[in-house]
XYZ file of C-alpha atoms in Angstrom:
255
model
C -28.497 -23.960 19.978
C -26.726 -20.251 20.406
C -24.328 -21.550 22.875
C -23.206 -24.257 20.431
C -22.787 -21.767 17.244
C -20.898 -19.371 19.447
C -18.204 -22.308 20.576
C -18.249 -23.085 16.936
C -17.628 -19.818 15.565
C -14.571 -19.369 18.454
C -13.375 -22.923 17.600
C -13.317 -21.924 13.638
C -11.954 -18.962 14.361
C -8.986 -20.557 16.674
C -8.353 -23.084 14.208
C -7.451 -20.856 11.586
C -5.587 -17.729 13.220
C -3.128 -18.169 10.754
C -5.037 -16.407 8.447
C -4.995 -12.934 8.272
C -8.173 -12.294 7.543
C -9.982 -14.047 10.050
C -7.769 -13.074 12.880
C -8.803 -9.194 11.395
C -12.438 -11.401 12.132
C -11.953 -11.675 15.499
C -9.987 -8.476 16.569
C -13.436 -7.101 15.426
C -15.597 -9.205 16.868
C -14.308 -8.970 20.114
C -13.437 -5.629 20.611
C -9.585 -5.680 19.871
C -9.901 -3.822 16.746
C -11.775 -1.480 15.272
C -14.151 -1.959 12.546
C -13.111 0.553 10.588
C -9.907 -1.573 9.775
C -11.817 -3.796 7.906
C -13.793 -0.407 6.019
C -10.819 1.164 5.418
C -8.944 -1.724 3.109
C -12.101 -2.341 1.504
C -12.339 1.133 0.295
C -8.699 1.339 -0.853
C -8.990 -1.553 -2.501
C -12.498 -0.288 -4.480
C -10.503 3.156 -5.115
C -7.795 2.010 -6.614
C -9.911 -0.460 -8.871
C -12.050 2.180 -9.879
C -8.916 4.736 -10.456
C -7.113 2.216 -12.864
C -10.545 1.890 -14.764
C -10.583 5.292 -14.933
C -7.295 5.212 -16.434
C -7.747 1.864 -18.797
C -10.958 4.218 -20.476
C -8.705 7.102 -20.458
C -5.928 4.851 -22.158
C -7.924 3.789 -24.309
C -9.660 6.960 -25.361
C -6.308 8.188 -26.632
C -5.520 5.254 -28.790
C -8.822 5.195 -30.208
C -7.938 8.869 -30.908
C -4.780 8.543 -32.451
C -5.935 5.409 -34.456
C -8.720 7.364 -35.571
C -6.334 10.530 -36.747
C -4.161 8.132 -38.230
C -6.565 7.101 -41.044
C -7.545 10.633 -41.841
C -3.736 11.576 -42.103
C -3.622 8.353 -44.531
C -6.536 9.038 -46.718
C -6.086 13.358 -46.684
C -2.507 13.858 -46.005
C -0.756 10.808 -46.445
C 2.648 12.713 -46.058
C 2.048 14.555 -42.686
C 3.508 13.487 -39.520
C 0.841 11.952 -36.705
C 0.816 13.721 -33.683
C 2.661 12.636 -30.711
C 1.463 14.534 -27.841
C -1.680 13.061 -25.753
C -3.668 15.030 -23.576
C -4.213 13.908 -20.438
C -7.417 16.096 -19.670
C -10.886 14.592 -21.702
C -13.652 16.807 -21.780
C -16.435 16.201 -20.571
C -18.237 15.649 -23.599
C -15.826 13.592 -25.246
C -15.297 11.315 -21.317
C -19.381 11.090 -22.316
C -18.560 10.241 -26.594
C -16.190 7.691 -25.333
C -18.368 5.838 -23.058
C -20.855 4.867 -25.353
C -18.819 4.197 -27.664
C -18.178 -0.130 -28.176
C -14.512 0.354 -26.607
C -15.852 0.045 -23.222
C -17.523 -3.360 -23.285
C -13.262 -4.547 -24.175
C -11.514 -6.627 -21.298
C -9.759 -4.454 -18.431
C -6.527 -4.784 -19.417
C -3.162 -2.311 -20.111
C -0.107 -2.461 -20.998
C 2.509 -2.962 -17.897
C 3.965 0.168 -18.669
C 0.626 1.712 -18.085
C -0.259 -0.137 -15.163
C 2.675 1.112 -13.748
C 2.302 4.663 -14.794
C -1.087 4.444 -12.681
C 0.009 2.700 -9.728
C 2.654 5.515 -9.728
C 0.263 8.068 -10.567
C -2.467 7.154 -7.852
C 0.334 6.135 -4.818
C 2.369 9.786 -4.834
C 3.276 9.105 -1.435
C 4.661 5.584 -1.636
C 8.155 4.478 -2.702
C 9.463 3.396 -5.762
C 9.900 0.036 -3.586
C 6.566 -0.437 -2.332
C 5.236 0.425 -6.254
C 7.613 -1.953 -7.907
C 6.997 -4.447 -5.236
C 2.673 -4.013 -6.144
C 3.777 -4.254 -9.530
C 5.436 -8.287 -9.396
C 2.929 -9.141 -6.847
C 0.377 -8.596 -9.712
C 2.670 -10.061 -12.349
C 2.989 -13.386 -10.282
C -0.637 -13.438 -9.669
C -1.304 -12.960 -13.626
C 1.269 -15.944 -14.366
C 1.763 -15.650 -18.179
C 4.575 -13.957 -20.128
C 2.435 -11.589 -22.271
C 3.322 -7.931 -21.791
C -0.146 -7.292 -20.665
C -2.239 -6.832 -17.246
C -5.641 -7.984 -16.715
C -5.916 -6.091 -13.785
C -9.659 -7.227 -12.727
C -8.398 -10.447 -12.096
C -6.093 -8.909 -9.597
C -9.343 -7.735 -7.727
C -10.540 -11.075 -7.286
C -10.909 -14.028 -4.162
C -10.770 -17.161 -4.106
C -13.558 -19.790 -3.293
C -12.256 -19.626 0.507
C -12.576 -15.736 -0.069
C -8.561 -15.652 0.361
C -6.979 -12.767 -1.523
C -3.759 -13.021 -4.434
C -0.882 -11.946 -4.280
C -1.070 -8.099 -5.137
C -4.197 -7.191 -2.758
C -1.673 -9.422 0.287
C 0.969 -6.486 -0.580
C -1.572 -3.880 -0.856
C -2.869 -4.553 2.493
C 0.727 -5.424 3.909
C 1.258 -2.188 2.863
C -1.328 -0.343 4.692
C -0.515 -2.090 7.243
C 3.502 -0.792 7.742
C 2.102 2.237 6.565
C -0.513 2.492 9.879
C 2.899 1.171 12.084
C 5.010 3.487 10.423
C 2.112 7.033 11.357
C 2.249 5.301 14.956
C 6.504 5.068 15.172
C 6.018 9.212 14.317
C 4.371 9.830 17.309
C 6.764 7.849 19.973
C 9.371 10.152 20.283
C 6.440 13.755 20.473
C 4.716 11.727 23.012
C 7.599 9.956 24.700
C 8.132 12.030 27.653
C 4.934 12.297 29.566
C 3.044 9.854 31.627
C 0.108 10.379 31.000
C -1.508 11.258 27.806
C -4.260 13.497 27.769
C -6.827 13.700 24.451
C -5.182 17.206 24.368
C -2.089 15.637 23.665
C -2.674 12.920 21.871
C -4.731 15.632 19.784
C -1.289 17.895 19.636
C 1.073 15.245 18.390
C -1.537 13.883 15.770
C -1.680 17.423 14.280
C 1.869 17.502 14.084
C 2.346 14.232 12.306
C -0.752 14.589 9.852
C -1.814 18.479 9.237
C -4.580 17.537 7.100
C -6.787 15.389 9.177
C -9.976 16.459 9.674
C -11.752 16.826 13.046
C -14.183 13.912 12.477
C -10.712 11.681 12.037
C -9.445 13.272 15.065
C -12.940 12.540 16.616
C -12.709 8.980 15.412
C -9.279 8.113 16.596
C -10.061 10.126 20.232
C -12.988 7.800 20.814
C -11.010 4.418 19.615
C -7.827 5.105 21.643
C -9.584 6.478 25.097
C -12.464 4.234 24.303
C -15.294 6.786 24.671
C -18.319 6.897 22.598
C -19.363 10.243 21.288
C -16.952 12.436 22.081
C -17.017 15.913 22.589
C -14.532 18.508 23.780
C -15.918 19.573 26.995
C -15.874 15.585 28.193
C -13.584 14.649 31.023
C -11.862 11.548 29.791
C -9.032 9.764 31.662
C -5.631 9.601 30.173
C -3.614 6.685 29.335
C 0.164 5.890 29.656
C 2.188 5.618 26.168
C 1.862 2.149 25.757
C -1.776 1.692 26.375
C -2.654 4.713 23.410
C 0.528 2.927 20.917
C -1.304 -0.756 21.057
C -5.120 1.120 20.657
C -3.854 3.529 18.122
C -2.004 0.303 16.176
C -5.911 -1.577 16.186
C -7.311 1.970 14.608
C -7.389 2.799 11.150
C -5.275 5.226 11.239
C -3.273 6.759 8.342
C -2.253 9.804 6.737
C -4.421 12.407 5.373
């Protein structure tokens, strides 16, 4: 029974090998890809959704405040100008007050300008082309002419667990950024026939000065195929090609 299930699993993965998600699953299952690659993708998606919800809350609160002031101005001072400058920093009191209001129960919808601005603010390291690519893919996913983005719909899967254009674009960008990260190491390590852990660590610090020791240890453990790495441990060095191939299958990114 177990053998048959294993065969069926292998057969299904081979049959649907054109699926990026299936390939990722199979790579993790067979030890070719670090499991953290999947978790990093899911965490990146979750962080973006949480940020968009936060920004929706902020934009709605601003609109509520402006509308309230407009009503006050009409009643008490019809000739006074409305304030046009909005404070982007909410106090804990005002946020709590807003969360208890009925606006929180509205749909998670932004204007196109708000959505584009939110992407820009969240992804400070992405190029304008990458931001525009995400923005356009979101509009393709939603497929309606309204000048608004129901962003919660962008984070849904179909019946077969496939992502839409927006999340597929985001994951592709994550993978491209990882490859770019790995490419930066090549000229640093190119002169070495074999690369030790200390040489690898120095190279990582040169391109990623903010990486934590725990994260660096995770890289080392995956790339050099060791468990529970400690600095005094003797580790067999790798040639550049093997090292880069292992790193490409690791969840590595700029910190």
